[in-house]
GROMACS .gro file of C-alpha atoms in nm:
model
  232
    1UNK     CA    1 -10.374   7.462   9.738
    2UNK     CA    2 -10.494   7.469   9.375
    3UNK     CA    3 -10.265   7.702   9.178
    4UNK     CA    4 -10.259   7.849   8.824
    5UNK     CA    5  -9.911   7.928   8.687
    6UNK     CA    6  -9.786   8.132   8.395
    7UNK     CA    7  -9.423   8.167   8.289
    8UNK     CA    8  -9.313   7.875   8.493
    9UNK     CA    9  -9.172   7.629   8.237
   10UNK     CA   10  -8.825   7.785   8.202
   11UNK     CA   11  -8.523   7.832   8.422
   12UNK     CA   12  -8.720   7.919   8.739
   13UNK     CA   13  -8.999   7.676   8.673
   14UNK     CA   14  -8.745   7.387   8.650
   15UNK     CA   15  -8.716   7.416   9.032
   16UNK     CA   16  -9.039   7.581   9.127
   17UNK     CA   17  -9.287   7.332   8.983
   18UNK     CA   18  -9.126   7.026   9.150
   19UNK     CA   19  -9.116   7.216   9.478
   20UNK     CA   20  -9.483   7.306   9.458
   21UNK     CA   21  -9.579   6.947   9.371
   22UNK     CA   22  -9.373   6.827   9.664
   23UNK     CA   23  -9.558   7.076   9.887
   24UNK     CA   24  -9.884   6.904   9.783
   25UNK     CA   25 -10.028   7.185   9.560
   26UNK     CA   26 -10.241   7.103   9.258
   27UNK     CA   27 -10.114   7.286   8.951
   28UNK     CA   28 -10.257   7.420   8.629
   29UNK     CA   29  -9.985   7.558   8.396
   30UNK     CA   30 -10.030   7.799   8.106
   31UNK     CA   31  -9.740   7.785   7.866
   32UNK     CA   32  -9.629   7.822   7.502
   33UNK     CA   33  -9.404   7.515   7.559
   34UNK     CA   34  -9.494   7.163   7.467
   35UNK     CA   35  -9.664   6.929   7.713
   36UNK     CA   36  -9.361   6.701   7.683
   37UNK     CA   37  -9.124   6.965   7.818
   38UNK     CA   38  -9.361   7.033   8.105
   39UNK     CA   39  -9.376   6.662   8.193
   40UNK     CA   40  -9.000   6.649   8.215
   41UNK     CA   41  -9.000   6.948   8.449
   42UNK     CA   42  -9.269   6.797   8.664
   43UNK     CA   43  -9.091   6.455   8.675
   44UNK     CA   44  -9.401   6.309   8.499
   45UNK     CA   45  -9.625   6.410   8.796
   46UNK     CA   46  -9.985   6.477   8.693
   47UNK     CA   47 -10.063   6.844   8.636
   48UNK     CA   48 -10.315   7.027   8.419
   49UNK     CA   49 -10.169   7.192   8.113
   50UNK     CA   50 -10.305   7.465   7.883
   51UNK     CA   51 -10.090   7.531   7.579
   52UNK     CA   52 -10.125   7.893   7.460
   53UNK     CA   53  -9.936   8.221   7.438
   54UNK     CA   54 -10.064   8.415   7.740
   55UNK     CA   55  -9.952   8.745   7.585
   56UNK     CA   56 -10.192   8.699   7.290
   57UNK     CA   57 -10.552   8.764   7.395
   58UNK     CA   58 -10.671   8.602   7.071
   59UNK     CA   59 -10.524   8.273   7.186
   60UNK     CA   60 -10.710   8.270   7.518
   61UNK     CA   61 -10.985   8.020   7.542
   62UNK     CA   62 -11.201   8.217   7.779
   63UNK     CA   63 -11.413   7.919   7.882
   64UNK     CA   64 -11.113   7.697   7.954
   65UNK     CA   65 -10.933   7.971   8.144
   66UNK     CA   66 -11.241   8.064   8.343
   67UNK     CA   67 -11.302   7.703   8.437
   68UNK     CA   68 -10.943   7.665   8.546
   69UNK     CA   69 -10.947   7.988   8.745
   70UNK     CA   70 -11.274   7.899   8.917
   71UNK     CA   71 -11.108   7.606   9.097
   72UNK     CA   72 -10.783   7.794   9.172
   73UNK     CA   73 -10.705   7.949   9.512
   74UNK     CA   74 -10.384   8.113   9.400
   75UNK     CA   75 -10.220   8.249   9.084
   76UNK     CA   76  -9.842   8.278   9.015
   77UNK     CA   77  -9.755   8.503   8.715
   78UNK     CA   78  -9.388   8.493   8.618
   79UNK     CA   79  -9.437   8.533   8.246
   80UNK     CA   80  -9.187   8.746   8.062
   81UNK     CA   81  -8.953   8.726   7.761
   82UNK     CA   82  -8.593   8.683   7.894
   83UNK     CA   83  -8.411   9.017   7.927
   84UNK     CA   84  -8.049   8.907   7.889
   85UNK     CA   85  -8.080   8.640   7.610
   86UNK     CA   86  -8.073   8.864   7.311
   87UNK     CA   87  -7.979   9.204   7.181
   88UNK     CA   88  -8.227   9.473   7.260
   89UNK     CA   89  -8.354   9.541   6.910
   90UNK     CA   90  -8.682   9.720   6.870
   91UNK     CA   91  -8.852   9.388   6.801
   92UNK     CA   92  -8.708   9.217   7.113
   93UNK     CA   93  -8.792   9.513   7.332
   94UNK     CA   94  -9.152   9.490   7.209
   95UNK     CA   95  -9.155   9.119   7.295
   96UNK     CA   96  -9.033   9.203   7.646
   97UNK     CA   97  -9.314   9.453   7.682
   98UNK     CA   98  -9.591   9.239   7.542
   99UNK     CA   99  -9.492   8.922   7.725
  100UNK     CA  100  -9.525   9.102   8.056
  101UNK     CA  101  -9.796   9.357   8.012
  102UNK     CA  102 -10.037   9.173   7.783
  103UNK     CA  103 -10.010   8.850   7.984
  104UNK     CA  104 -10.079   9.038   8.313
  105UNK     CA  105 -10.360   9.240   8.157
  106UNK     CA  106 -10.530   8.925   8.016
  107UNK     CA  107 -10.482   8.741   8.341
  108UNK     CA  108 -10.633   9.023   8.554
  109UNK     CA  109 -10.930   9.065   8.322
  110UNK     CA  110 -11.012   8.693   8.360
  111UNK     CA  111 -10.969   8.701   8.734
  112UNK     CA  112 -11.199   9.000   8.762
  113UNK     CA  113 -11.468   8.809   8.576
  114UNK     CA  114 -11.485   8.539   8.847
  115UNK     CA  115 -11.761   8.535   9.102
  116UNK     CA  116 -11.509   8.419   9.359
  117UNK     CA  117 -11.161   8.569   9.347
  118UNK     CA  118 -10.846   8.371   9.416
  119UNK     CA  119 -10.698   8.421   9.759
  120UNK     CA  120 -10.361   8.530   9.636
  121UNK     CA  121 -10.179   8.662   9.325
  122UNK     CA  122  -9.800   8.646   9.318
  123UNK     CA  123  -9.686   8.866   9.032
  124UNK     CA  124  -9.325   8.901   8.914
  125UNK     CA  125  -9.151   9.232   8.871
  126UNK     CA  126  -8.778   9.311   8.867
  127UNK     CA  127  -8.508   9.516   9.033
  128UNK     CA  128  -8.500   9.703   8.707
  129UNK     CA  129  -8.788   9.902   8.869
  130UNK     CA  130  -8.527  10.116   9.052
  131UNK     CA  131  -8.313  10.207   8.754
  132UNK     CA  132  -7.940  10.197   8.799
  133UNK     CA  133  -7.708  10.391   9.022
  134UNK     CA  134  -7.340  10.311   9.119
  135UNK     CA  135  -7.374  10.423   9.480
  136UNK     CA  136  -7.732  10.406   9.603
  137UNK     CA  137  -7.892  10.120   9.796
  138UNK     CA  138  -8.260  10.065   9.713
  139UNK     CA  139  -8.553   9.951   9.928
  140UNK     CA  140  -8.916   9.877   9.849
  141UNK     CA  141  -8.993  10.238   9.936
  142UNK     CA  142  -8.772  10.389   9.666
  143UNK     CA  143  -8.933  10.550   9.368
  144UNK     CA  144  -8.884  10.400   9.025
  145UNK     CA  145  -8.613  10.489   8.778
  146UNK     CA  146  -8.671  10.647   8.440
  147UNK     CA  147  -8.510  10.407   8.196
  148UNK     CA  148  -8.668  10.137   7.976
  149UNK     CA  149  -8.675   9.862   8.237
  150UNK     CA  150  -8.796  10.091   8.514
  151UNK     CA  151  -9.087  10.206   8.307
  152UNK     CA  152  -9.174   9.857   8.201
  153UNK     CA  153  -9.171   9.729   8.568
  154UNK     CA  154  -9.380  10.028   8.675
  155UNK     CA  155  -9.652   9.949   8.416
  156UNK     CA  156  -9.627   9.575   8.496
  157UNK     CA  157  -9.689   9.633   8.862
  158UNK     CA  158  -9.964   9.884   8.796
  159UNK     CA  159 -10.159   9.626   8.593
  160UNK     CA  160 -10.124   9.364   8.868
  161UNK     CA  161 -10.277   9.610   9.117
  162UNK     CA  162 -10.600   9.597   8.925
  163UNK     CA  163 -10.670   9.262   9.083
  164UNK     CA  164 -10.994   9.216   9.281
  165UNK     CA  165 -10.990   9.369   9.636
  166UNK     CA  166 -11.038   9.024   9.789
  167UNK     CA  167 -10.716   8.891   9.631
  168UNK     CA  168 -10.393   8.940   9.824
  169UNK     CA  169 -10.124   9.071   9.596
  170UNK     CA  170  -9.754   9.009   9.635
  171UNK     CA  171  -9.520   9.174   9.388
  172UNK     CA  172  -9.173   9.011   9.382
  173UNK     CA  173  -8.902   9.237   9.242
  174UNK     CA  174  -8.663   8.974   9.130
  175UNK     CA  175  -8.288   9.026   9.085
  176UNK     CA  176  -8.062   8.824   8.854
  177UNK     CA  177  -8.149   8.460   8.929
  178UNK     CA  178  -7.845   8.232   8.966
  179UNK     CA  179  -7.812   7.856   8.953
  180UNK     CA  180  -7.532   7.648   8.798
  181UNK     CA  181  -7.757   7.477   8.535
  182UNK     CA  182  -7.876   7.786   8.360
  183UNK     CA  183  -7.938   8.160   8.362
  184UNK     CA  184  -7.651   8.404   8.382
  185UNK     CA  185  -7.429   8.179   8.591
  186UNK     CA  186  -7.487   7.881   8.366
  187UNK     CA  187  -7.349   8.083   8.075
  188UNK     CA  188  -7.050   8.212   8.266
  189UNK     CA  189  -6.931   7.893   8.438
  190UNK     CA  190  -6.804   7.707   8.129
  191UNK     CA  191  -6.583   8.000   8.040
  192UNK     CA  192  -6.434   8.030   8.382
  193UNK     CA  193  -6.385   7.655   8.414
  194UNK     CA  194  -6.166   7.665   8.100
  195UNK     CA  195  -5.953   7.942   8.256
  196UNK     CA  196  -6.078   8.212   8.020
  197UNK     CA  197  -6.292   8.405   8.274
  198UNK     CA  198  -6.216   8.749   8.405
  199UNK     CA  199  -6.371   9.066   8.540
  200UNK     CA  200  -6.708   9.157   8.383
  201UNK     CA  201  -6.705   9.522   8.285
  202UNK     CA  202  -6.467   9.722   8.512
  203UNK     CA  203  -6.524   9.468   8.788
  204UNK     CA  204  -6.661   9.729   9.030
  205UNK     CA  205  -7.024   9.747   8.941
  206UNK     CA  206  -7.282   9.588   9.171
  207UNK     CA  207  -7.519   9.312   9.073
  208UNK     CA  208  -7.832   9.232   9.271
  209UNK     CA  209  -7.888   8.857   9.260
  210UNK     CA  210  -8.087   8.576   9.419
  211UNK     CA  211  -8.025   8.208   9.405
  212UNK     CA  212  -8.307   8.012   9.230
  213UNK     CA  213  -8.364   7.791   9.538
  214UNK     CA  214  -8.416   8.102   9.756
  215UNK     CA  215  -8.655   8.257   9.504
  216UNK     CA  216  -8.862   7.938   9.478
  217UNK     CA  217  -8.873   7.908   9.858
  218UNK     CA  218  -8.977   8.273   9.883
  219UNK     CA  219  -9.264   8.208   9.642
  220UNK     CA  220  -9.368   7.895   9.820
  221UNK     CA  221  -9.380   8.069  10.160
  222UNK     CA  222  -9.562   8.366  10.022
  223UNK     CA  223  -9.842   8.144   9.901
  224UNK     CA  224  -9.909   8.017  10.252
  225UNK     CA  225  -9.829   8.326  10.463
  226UNK     CA  226 -10.127   8.569  10.442
  227UNK     CA  227  -9.926   8.836  10.625
  228UNK     CA  228  -9.709   8.878  10.314
  229UNK     CA  229  -9.846   9.143  10.071
  230UNK     CA  230  -9.724   9.440   9.865
  231UNK     CA  231  -9.371   9.451   9.739
  232UNK     CA  232  -9.080   9.227   9.834
   0.00000   0.00000   0.00000
């Protein structure tokens, strides 16, 4: 399948892109990163590359994007400024908002301008949708929380739902993604290996997580399985 990807050149993309190539998909990747970094992720396999900031509409080359989308059967949108990398200053919070909402808005607008819509859109969201509670278990049917992340996820998902009727939408509410070479676990392991690790917080709080391999496999299966739609 011919796929267009955004937000797939970081920690998740390091495993997702090689998996999709191995599965025989043809990829076009939109990224702020350099083409050299993308080549290293793709193990120098041939993929199409568009270097731009997808959150800035002024940087979108409409003709180039439209031509790329015309030939694509599926779109994977994982773009979003990392949540746990920096302090939540006003400036960083705005970057978290823009990187998700503006990217998704720009992407949906371009998809809606196509004569033939892609078969599937896989759009990221997060478990932050539910807010936080020390006792409750959440399912896809739960209503959203009321804090900053919950409201951001709610708007993010709402924008994705503006996709064309013919496009199947799968919203993936992702937990904390773990793998030993990066992300939250990558930061914690060196400390624990030196014997300096200990309980985080009071040690009793829950943490919803998914291993990166499982997340990448979930995305790969959802591309092919037309029975999967809505929120997972």
